[in-house]
mmCIF file of C-alpha atoms in Angstrom:
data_model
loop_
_atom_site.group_PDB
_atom_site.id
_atom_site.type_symbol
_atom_site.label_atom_id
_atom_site.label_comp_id
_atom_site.label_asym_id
_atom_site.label_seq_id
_atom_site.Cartn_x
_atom_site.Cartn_y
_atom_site.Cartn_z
ATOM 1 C CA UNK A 241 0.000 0.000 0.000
ATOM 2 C CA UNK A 242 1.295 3.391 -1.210
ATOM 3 C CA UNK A 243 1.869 6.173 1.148
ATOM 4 C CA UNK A 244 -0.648 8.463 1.916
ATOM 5 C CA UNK A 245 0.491 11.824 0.591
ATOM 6 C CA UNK A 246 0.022 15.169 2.824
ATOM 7 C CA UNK A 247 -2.993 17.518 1.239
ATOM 8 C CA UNK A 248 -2.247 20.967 -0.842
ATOM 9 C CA UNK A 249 -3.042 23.056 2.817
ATOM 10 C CA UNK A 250 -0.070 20.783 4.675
ATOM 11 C CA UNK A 251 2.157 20.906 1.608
ATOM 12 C CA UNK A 252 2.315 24.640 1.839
ATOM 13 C CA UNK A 253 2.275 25.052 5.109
ATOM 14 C CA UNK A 254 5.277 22.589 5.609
ATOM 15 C CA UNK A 255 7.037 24.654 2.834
ATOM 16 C CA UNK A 256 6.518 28.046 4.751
ATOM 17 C CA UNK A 257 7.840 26.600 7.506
ATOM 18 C CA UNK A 258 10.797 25.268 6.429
ATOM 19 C CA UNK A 259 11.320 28.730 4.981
ATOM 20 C CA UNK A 260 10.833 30.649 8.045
ATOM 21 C CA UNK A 261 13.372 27.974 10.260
ATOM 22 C CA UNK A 262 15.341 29.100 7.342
ATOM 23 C CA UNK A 263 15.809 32.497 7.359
ATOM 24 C CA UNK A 264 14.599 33.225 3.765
ATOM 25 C CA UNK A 265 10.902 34.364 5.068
ATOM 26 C CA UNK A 266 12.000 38.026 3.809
ATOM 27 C CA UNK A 267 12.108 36.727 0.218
ATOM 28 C CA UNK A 268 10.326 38.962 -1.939
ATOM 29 C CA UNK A 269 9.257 39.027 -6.025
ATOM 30 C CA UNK A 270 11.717 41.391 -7.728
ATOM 31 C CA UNK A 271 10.053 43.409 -10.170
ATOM 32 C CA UNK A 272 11.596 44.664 -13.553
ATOM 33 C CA UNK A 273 12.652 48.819 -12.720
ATOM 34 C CA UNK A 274 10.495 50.856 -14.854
ATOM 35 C CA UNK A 275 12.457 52.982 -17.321
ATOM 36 C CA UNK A 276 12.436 56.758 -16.289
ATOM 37 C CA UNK A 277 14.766 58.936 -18.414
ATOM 38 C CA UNK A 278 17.500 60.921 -16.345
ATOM 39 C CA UNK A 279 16.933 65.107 -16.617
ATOM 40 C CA UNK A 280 18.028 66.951 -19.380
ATOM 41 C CA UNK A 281 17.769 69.639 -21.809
ATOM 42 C CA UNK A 282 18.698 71.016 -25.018
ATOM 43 C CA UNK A 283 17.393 67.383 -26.284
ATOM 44 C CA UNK A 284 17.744 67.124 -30.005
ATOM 45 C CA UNK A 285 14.063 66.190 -30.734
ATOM 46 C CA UNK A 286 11.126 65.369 -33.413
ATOM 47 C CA UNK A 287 8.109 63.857 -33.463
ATOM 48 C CA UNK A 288 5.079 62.362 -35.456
ATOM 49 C CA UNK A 289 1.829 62.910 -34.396
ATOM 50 C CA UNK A 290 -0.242 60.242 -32.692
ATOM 51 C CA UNK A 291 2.715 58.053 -32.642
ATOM 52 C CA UNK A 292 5.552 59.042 -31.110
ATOM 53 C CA UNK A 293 7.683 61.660 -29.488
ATOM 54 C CA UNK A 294 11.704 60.868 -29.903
ATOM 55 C CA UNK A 295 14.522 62.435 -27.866
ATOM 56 C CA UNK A 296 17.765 62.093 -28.282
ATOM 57 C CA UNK A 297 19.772 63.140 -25.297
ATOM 58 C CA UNK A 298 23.128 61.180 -26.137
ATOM 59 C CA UNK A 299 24.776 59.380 -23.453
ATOM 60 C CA UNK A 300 23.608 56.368 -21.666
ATOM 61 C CA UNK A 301 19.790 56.106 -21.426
ATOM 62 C CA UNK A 302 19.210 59.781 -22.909
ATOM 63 C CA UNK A 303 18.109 58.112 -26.310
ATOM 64 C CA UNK A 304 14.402 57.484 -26.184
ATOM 65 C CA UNK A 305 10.710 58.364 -26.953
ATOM 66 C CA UNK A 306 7.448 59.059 -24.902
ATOM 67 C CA UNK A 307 4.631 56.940 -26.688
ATOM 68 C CA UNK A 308 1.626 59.174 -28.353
ATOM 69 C CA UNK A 309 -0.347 56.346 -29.442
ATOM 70 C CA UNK A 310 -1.482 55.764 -25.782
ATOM 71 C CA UNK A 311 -3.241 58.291 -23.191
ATOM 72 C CA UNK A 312 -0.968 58.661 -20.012
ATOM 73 C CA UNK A 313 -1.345 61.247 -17.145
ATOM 74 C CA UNK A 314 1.503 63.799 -17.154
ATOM 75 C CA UNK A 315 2.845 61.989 -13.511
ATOM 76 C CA UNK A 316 3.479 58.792 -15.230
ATOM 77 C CA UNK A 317 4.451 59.072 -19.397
ATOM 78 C CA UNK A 318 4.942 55.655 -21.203
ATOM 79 C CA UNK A 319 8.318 56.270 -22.096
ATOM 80 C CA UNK A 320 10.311 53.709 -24.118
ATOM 81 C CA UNK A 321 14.063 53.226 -24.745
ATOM 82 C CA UNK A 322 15.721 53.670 -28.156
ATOM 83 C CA UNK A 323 18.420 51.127 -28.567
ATOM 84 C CA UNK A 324 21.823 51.926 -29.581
ATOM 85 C CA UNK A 325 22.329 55.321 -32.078
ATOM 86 C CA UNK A 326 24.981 58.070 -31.153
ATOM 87 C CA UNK A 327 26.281 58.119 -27.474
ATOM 88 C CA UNK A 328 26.848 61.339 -28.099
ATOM 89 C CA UNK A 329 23.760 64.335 -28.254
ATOM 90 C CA UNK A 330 22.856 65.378 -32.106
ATOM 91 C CA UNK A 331 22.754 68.630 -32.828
ATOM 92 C CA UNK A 332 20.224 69.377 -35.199
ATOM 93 C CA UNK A 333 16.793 66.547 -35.308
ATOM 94 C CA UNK A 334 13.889 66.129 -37.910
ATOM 95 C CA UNK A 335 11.912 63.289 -38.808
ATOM 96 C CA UNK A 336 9.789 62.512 -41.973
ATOM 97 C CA UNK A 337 7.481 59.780 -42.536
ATOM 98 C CA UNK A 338 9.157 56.664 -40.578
ATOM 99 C CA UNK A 339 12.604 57.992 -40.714
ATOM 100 C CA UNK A 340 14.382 60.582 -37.537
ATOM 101 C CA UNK A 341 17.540 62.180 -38.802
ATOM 102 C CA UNK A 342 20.120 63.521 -36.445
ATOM 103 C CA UNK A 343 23.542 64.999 -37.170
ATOM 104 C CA UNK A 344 26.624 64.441 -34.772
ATOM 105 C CA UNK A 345 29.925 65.772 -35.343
ATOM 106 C CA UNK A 346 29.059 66.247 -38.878
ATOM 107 C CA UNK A 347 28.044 62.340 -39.157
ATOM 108 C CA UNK A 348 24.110 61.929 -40.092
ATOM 109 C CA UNK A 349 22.499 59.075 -38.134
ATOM 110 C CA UNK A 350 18.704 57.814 -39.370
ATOM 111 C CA UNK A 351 16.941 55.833 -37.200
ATOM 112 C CA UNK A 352 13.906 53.818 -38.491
ATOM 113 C CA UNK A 353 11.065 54.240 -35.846
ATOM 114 C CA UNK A 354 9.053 50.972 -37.182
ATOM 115 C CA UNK A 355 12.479 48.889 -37.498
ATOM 116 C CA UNK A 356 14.055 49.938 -34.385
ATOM 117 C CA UNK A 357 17.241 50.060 -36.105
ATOM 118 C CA UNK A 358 20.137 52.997 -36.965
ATOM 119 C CA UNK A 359 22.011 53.591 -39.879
ATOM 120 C CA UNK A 360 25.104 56.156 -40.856
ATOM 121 C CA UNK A 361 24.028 57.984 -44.231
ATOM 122 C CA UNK A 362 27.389 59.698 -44.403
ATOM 123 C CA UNK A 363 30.373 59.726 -42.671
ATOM 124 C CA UNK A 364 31.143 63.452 -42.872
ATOM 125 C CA UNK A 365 29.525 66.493 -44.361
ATOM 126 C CA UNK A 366 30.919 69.499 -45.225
ATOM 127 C CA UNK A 367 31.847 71.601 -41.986
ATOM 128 C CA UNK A 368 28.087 72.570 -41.198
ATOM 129 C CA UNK A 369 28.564 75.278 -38.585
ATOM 130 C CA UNK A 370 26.179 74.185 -35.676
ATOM 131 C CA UNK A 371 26.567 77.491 -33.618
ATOM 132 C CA UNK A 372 25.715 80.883 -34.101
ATOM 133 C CA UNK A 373 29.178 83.534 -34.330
ATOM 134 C CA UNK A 374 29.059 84.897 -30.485
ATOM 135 C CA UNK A 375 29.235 80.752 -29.714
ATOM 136 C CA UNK A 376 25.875 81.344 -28.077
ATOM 137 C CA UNK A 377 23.998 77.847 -27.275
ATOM 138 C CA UNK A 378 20.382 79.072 -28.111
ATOM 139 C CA UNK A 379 21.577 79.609 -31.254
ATOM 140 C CA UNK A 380 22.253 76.073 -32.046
ATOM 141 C CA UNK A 381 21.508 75.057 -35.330
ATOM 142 C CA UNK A 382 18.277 73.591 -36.145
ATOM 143 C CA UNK A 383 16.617 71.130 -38.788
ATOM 144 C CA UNK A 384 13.201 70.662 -40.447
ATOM 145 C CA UNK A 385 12.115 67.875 -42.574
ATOM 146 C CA UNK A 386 9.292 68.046 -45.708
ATOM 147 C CA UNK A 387 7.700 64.817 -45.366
ATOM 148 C CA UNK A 388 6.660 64.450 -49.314
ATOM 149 C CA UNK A 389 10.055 64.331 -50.416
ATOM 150 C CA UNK A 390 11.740 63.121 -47.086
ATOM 151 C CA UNK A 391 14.282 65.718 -47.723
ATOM 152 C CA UNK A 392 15.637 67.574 -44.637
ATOM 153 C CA UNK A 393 16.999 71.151 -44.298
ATOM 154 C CA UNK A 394 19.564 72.078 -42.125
ATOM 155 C CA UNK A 395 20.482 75.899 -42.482
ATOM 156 C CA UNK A 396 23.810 77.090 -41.952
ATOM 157 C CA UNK A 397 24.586 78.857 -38.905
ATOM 158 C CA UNK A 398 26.874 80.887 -40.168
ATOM 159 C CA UNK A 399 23.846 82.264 -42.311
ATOM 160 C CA UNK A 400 25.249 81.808 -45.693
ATOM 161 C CA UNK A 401 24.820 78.054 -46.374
ATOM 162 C CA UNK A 402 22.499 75.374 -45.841
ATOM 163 C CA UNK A 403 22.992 71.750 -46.395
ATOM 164 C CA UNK A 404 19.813 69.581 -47.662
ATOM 165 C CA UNK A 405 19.687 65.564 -47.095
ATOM 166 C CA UNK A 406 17.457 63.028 -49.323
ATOM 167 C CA UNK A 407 16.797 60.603 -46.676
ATOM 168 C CA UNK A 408 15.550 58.664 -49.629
ATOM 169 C CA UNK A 409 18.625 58.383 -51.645
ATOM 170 C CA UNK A 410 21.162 59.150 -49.031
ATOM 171 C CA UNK A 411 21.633 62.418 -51.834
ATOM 172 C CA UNK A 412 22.674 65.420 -50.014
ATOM 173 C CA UNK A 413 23.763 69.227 -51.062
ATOM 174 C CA UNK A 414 25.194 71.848 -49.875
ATOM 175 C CA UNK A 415 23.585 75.428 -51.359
ATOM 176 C CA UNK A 416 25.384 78.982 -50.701
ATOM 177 C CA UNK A 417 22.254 81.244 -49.878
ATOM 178 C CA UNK A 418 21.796 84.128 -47.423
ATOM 179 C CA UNK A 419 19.479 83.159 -44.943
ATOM 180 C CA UNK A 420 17.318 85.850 -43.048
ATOM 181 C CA UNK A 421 17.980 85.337 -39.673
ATOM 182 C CA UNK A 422 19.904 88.686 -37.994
ATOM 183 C CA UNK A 423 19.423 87.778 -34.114
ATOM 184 C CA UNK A 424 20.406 83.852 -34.866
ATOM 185 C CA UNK A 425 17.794 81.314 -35.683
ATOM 186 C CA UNK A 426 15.968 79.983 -32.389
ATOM 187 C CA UNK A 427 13.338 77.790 -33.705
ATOM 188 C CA UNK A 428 12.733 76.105 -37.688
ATOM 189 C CA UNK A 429 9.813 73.802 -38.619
ATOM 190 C CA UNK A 430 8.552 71.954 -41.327
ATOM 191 C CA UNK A 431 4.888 73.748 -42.373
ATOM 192 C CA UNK A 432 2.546 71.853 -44.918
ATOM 193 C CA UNK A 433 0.424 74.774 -44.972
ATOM 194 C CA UNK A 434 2.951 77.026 -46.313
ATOM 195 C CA UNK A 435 4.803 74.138 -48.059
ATOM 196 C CA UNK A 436 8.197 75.126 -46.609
ATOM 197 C CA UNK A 437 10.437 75.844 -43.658
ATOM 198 C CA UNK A 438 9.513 78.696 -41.288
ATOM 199 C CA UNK A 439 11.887 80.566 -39.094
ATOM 200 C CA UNK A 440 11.918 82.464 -35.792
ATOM 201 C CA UNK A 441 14.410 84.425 -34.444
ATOM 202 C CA UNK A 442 14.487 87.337 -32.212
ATOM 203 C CA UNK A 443 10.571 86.673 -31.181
ATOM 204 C CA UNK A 444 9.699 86.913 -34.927
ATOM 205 C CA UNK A 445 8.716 84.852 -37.216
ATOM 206 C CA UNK A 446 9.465 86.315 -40.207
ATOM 207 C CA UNK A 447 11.575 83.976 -42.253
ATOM 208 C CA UNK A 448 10.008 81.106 -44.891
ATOM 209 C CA UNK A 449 12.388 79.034 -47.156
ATOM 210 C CA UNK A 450 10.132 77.182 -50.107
ATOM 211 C CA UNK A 451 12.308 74.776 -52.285
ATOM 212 C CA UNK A 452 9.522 75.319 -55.460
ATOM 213 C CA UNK A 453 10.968 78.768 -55.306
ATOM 214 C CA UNK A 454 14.418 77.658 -55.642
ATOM 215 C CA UNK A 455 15.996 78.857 -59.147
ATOM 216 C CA UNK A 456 18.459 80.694 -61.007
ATOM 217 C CA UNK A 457 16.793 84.053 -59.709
ATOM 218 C CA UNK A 458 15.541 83.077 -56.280
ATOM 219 C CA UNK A 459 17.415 81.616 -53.269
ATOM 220 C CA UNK A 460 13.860 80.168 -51.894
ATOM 221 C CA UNK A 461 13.511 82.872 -48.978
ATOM 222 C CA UNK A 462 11.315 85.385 -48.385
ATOM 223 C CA UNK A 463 9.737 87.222 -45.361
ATOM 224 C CA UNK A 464 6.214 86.765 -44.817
ATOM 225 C CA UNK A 465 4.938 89.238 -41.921
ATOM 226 C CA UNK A 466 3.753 87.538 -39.025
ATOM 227 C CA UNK A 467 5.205 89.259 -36.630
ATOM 228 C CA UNK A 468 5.812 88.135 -32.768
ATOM 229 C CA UNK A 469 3.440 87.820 -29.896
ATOM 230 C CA UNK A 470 3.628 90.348 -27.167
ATOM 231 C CA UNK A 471 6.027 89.304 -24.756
ATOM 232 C CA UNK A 472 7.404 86.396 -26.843
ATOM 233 C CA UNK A 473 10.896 86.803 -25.979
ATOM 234 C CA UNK A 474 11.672 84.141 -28.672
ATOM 235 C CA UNK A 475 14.687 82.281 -27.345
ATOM 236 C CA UNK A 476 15.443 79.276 -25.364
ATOM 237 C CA UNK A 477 11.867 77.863 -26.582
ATOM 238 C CA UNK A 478 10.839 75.305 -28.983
ATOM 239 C CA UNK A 479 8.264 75.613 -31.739
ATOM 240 C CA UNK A 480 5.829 73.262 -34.041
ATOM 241 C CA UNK A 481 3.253 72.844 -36.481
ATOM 242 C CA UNK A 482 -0.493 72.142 -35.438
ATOM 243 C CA UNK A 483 -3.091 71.599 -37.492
ATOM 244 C CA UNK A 484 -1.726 70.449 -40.600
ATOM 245 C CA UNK A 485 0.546 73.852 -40.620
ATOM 246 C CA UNK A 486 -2.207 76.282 -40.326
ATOM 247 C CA UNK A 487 -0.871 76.684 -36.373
ATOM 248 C CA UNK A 488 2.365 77.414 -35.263
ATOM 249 C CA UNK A 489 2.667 76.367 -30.989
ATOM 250 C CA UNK A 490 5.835 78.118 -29.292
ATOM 251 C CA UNK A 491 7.195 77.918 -25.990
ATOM 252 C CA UNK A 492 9.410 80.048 -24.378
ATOM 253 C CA UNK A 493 10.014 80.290 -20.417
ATOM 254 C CA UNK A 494 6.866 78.695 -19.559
ATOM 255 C CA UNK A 495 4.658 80.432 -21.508
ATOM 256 C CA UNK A 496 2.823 79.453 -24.866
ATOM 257 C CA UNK A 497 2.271 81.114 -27.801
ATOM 258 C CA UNK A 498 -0.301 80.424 -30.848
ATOM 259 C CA UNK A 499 0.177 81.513 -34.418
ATOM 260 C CA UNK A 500 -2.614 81.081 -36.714
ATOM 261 C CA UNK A 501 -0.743 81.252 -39.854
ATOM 262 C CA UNK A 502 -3.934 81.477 -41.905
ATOM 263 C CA UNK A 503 -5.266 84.924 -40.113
ATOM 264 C CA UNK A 504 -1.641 85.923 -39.091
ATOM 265 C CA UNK A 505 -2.978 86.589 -35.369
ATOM 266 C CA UNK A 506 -1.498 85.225 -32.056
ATOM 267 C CA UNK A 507 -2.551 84.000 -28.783
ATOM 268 C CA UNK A 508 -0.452 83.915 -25.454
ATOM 269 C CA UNK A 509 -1.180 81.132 -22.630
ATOM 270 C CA UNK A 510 -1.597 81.439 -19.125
ATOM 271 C CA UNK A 511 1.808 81.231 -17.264
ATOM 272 C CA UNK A 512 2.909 77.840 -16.530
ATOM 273 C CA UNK A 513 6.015 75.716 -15.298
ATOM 274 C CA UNK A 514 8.859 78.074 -15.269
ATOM 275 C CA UNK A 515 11.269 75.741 -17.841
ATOM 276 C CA UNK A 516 13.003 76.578 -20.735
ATOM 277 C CA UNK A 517 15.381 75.063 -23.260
ATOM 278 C CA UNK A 518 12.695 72.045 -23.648
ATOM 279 C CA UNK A 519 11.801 69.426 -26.106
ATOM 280 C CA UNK A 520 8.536 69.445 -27.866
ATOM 281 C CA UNK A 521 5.671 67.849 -29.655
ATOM 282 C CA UNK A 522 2.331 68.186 -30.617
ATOM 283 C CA UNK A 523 -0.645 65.648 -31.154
ATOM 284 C CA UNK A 524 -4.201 67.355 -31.829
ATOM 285 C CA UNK A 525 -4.686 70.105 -30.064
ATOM 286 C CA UNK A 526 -1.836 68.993 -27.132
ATOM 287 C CA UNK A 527 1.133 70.823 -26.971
ATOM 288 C CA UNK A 528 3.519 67.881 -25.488
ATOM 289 C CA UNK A 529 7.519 69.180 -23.554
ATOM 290 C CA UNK A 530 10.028 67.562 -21.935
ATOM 291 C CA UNK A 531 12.707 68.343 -19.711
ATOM 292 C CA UNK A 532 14.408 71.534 -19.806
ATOM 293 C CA UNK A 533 16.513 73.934 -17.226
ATOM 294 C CA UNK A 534 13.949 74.769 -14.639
ATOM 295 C CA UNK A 535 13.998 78.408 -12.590
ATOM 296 C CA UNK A 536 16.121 76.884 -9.822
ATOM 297 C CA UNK A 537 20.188 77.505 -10.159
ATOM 298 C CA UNK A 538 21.770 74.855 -12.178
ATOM 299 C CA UNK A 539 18.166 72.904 -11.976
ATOM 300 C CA UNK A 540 17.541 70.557 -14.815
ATOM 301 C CA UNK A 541 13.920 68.401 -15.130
ATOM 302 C CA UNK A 542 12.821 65.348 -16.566
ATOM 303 C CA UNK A 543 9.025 66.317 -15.903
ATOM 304 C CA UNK A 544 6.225 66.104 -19.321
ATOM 305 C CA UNK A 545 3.607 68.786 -19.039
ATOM 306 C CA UNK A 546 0.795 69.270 -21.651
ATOM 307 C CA UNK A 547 -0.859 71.855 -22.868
ATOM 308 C CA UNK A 548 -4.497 72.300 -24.975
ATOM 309 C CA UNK A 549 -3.862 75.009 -27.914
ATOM 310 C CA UNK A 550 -7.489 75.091 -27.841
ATOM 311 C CA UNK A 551 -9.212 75.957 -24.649
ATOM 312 C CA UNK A 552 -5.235 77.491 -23.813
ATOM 313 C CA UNK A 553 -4.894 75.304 -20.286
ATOM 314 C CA UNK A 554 -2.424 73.629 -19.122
ATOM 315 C CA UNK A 555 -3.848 69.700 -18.241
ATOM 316 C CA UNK A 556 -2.457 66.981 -16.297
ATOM 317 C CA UNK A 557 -3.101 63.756 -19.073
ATOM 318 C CA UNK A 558 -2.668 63.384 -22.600
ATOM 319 C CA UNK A 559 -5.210 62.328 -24.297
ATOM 320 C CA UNK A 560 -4.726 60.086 -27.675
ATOM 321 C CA UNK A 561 -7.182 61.716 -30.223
ATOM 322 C CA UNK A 562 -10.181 59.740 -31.626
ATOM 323 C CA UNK A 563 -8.480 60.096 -34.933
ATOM 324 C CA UNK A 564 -5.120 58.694 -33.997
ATOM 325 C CA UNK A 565 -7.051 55.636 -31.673
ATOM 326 C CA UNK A 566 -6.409 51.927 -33.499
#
């Protein structure tokens, strides 16, 4: 006759015993740390709406994107690494269509957002100057990329050239023009309402570069009159297109401000976290930033606030919008 075996109840209870006579009682699960990017700012940074927002802070775990195809509260971002790319921050940033370009050192690194992967499109462009004369760090250059031909623009800080990459054919040029930009150029984006790349500088944004313009007798630039918001003191900020291009969202010192290119009209925001030198996206009608240097001496953040370009509030979540739900 077999052995009568003990039930479930004395199995377990034999088993915690024998780990409390043991010692071990204290033995806890261990669960997986969740990912929270260190503080920064000055992030090279792009974005694409409803999907996701990509920094790339160089160094360690700086490389990596807050997910916009999810709602989060601003507490608690879904924030994903990006594996591998340059350890060391890019300068300039643009994406278009499934493709972030970033220049380092005068190397161009692409990194596929679907494939995961990186890839060197040149080893060394011509000697793109990526700070304004005085040295000044707000004045760092800047990029902007037209999705429809994938081609990004990277002017010149110097003010004379600007270098243009196919990100299609790995093609890239290098044009001599004189770019409008007196004060140093703060703040470029890509606008699909204007077709071309818009630039602020000194508060203003008064700058447009259209490649159909491009010929023989035109460098591409002109200076549409939009003027600058009252009390936009138009450095240290970040800036993007909302609404297909027919909104321009800046930031600058904790305050927004709203273009409507189509009426040529602003609108300032209430006052809100006092950070500057951020990274930022936008998604609907939410203004998305990250990081920055915060008012406190030598303070630096790692905090995601939002803000709604249409009722002008600063809010707490980000909401994914109906259009951009799977």
């Amino acid at each position: 006759m077999l052995p009568r075996l003990p039930s479930p109840t004395t199995f377990i209870f034999l088993i915690f015993t024998f780990l409390s006579l043991s010692g071990v009682s204290h033995i806890r699960p261990v669960l997986a740390q969740e990912f929270r990017p260190a503080p920064n700012h000055a992030a090279c940074s792009a974005f694409i709406e409803g999907q996701g927002f990509y920094i790339l802070g160089g160094r360690g775990d700086k490389n990596f994107m807050i997910d916009l195809s999810v709602s989060w509260n601003t507490s608690k971002p879904v924030f994903k690494k990006l594996q591998g790319g340059p350890k060391t921050m890019g300068n300039p940033c643009a994406v278009t269509n499934d493709e972030l370009f970033t220049l380092v050192e005068g190397t161009g690194y692409v990194y596929n957002v679907r494939s995961g992967t990186w890839r060197v499109v040149h080893n060394s462009y011509f000697n793109l100057e990526t700070k304004g004369p005085d040295g000044n760090l707000d004045k760092e250059a800047k990029a902007a990329a037209d999705p429809e031909t994938g081609i990004v623009y990277l002017p010149d800080m110097t003010f004379t050239k600007m270098l243009s990459v196919n990100l299609m054919t790995n093609a890239y040029n290098v044009s001599n023009v004189k770019i409008y930009a007196d004060d140093g150029i703060h703040v470029v984006a890509w606008n699909a309402y204007l077709k071309g790349m818009l630039v602020e500088n000194a508060g203003y944004v008064a700058n447009l570069f259209m490649p159909s313009k491009v010929s023989k007798s035109s460098t591409g630039w002109s200076t549409p009159v939009f003027g600058g918001a009252p009390g936009f003191p138009g450095y240290w900020g970040c800036g993007v297109p909302a609404h297909g291009g027919t909104k321009m969202v800046y930031t600058s010192w904790g305050t927004v401000y709203v273009l409507d290119v189509v009426k040529k009209t602003w609108k300032t925001g209430p006052p809100g976290p006092e950070v500057w030198r951020t990274s930022c996206a936008v998604t609907g009608d939410q203004l998305i930033l990250w990081g920055g240097l915060t008012s406190s001496v030598g303070g630096t953040s790692n905090k995601t606030y939002v803000f709604n370009i249409k009722t002008m509030k600063w809010t707490s979540r980000y909401i994914v919008p109906p259009s951009k739900s799977a």
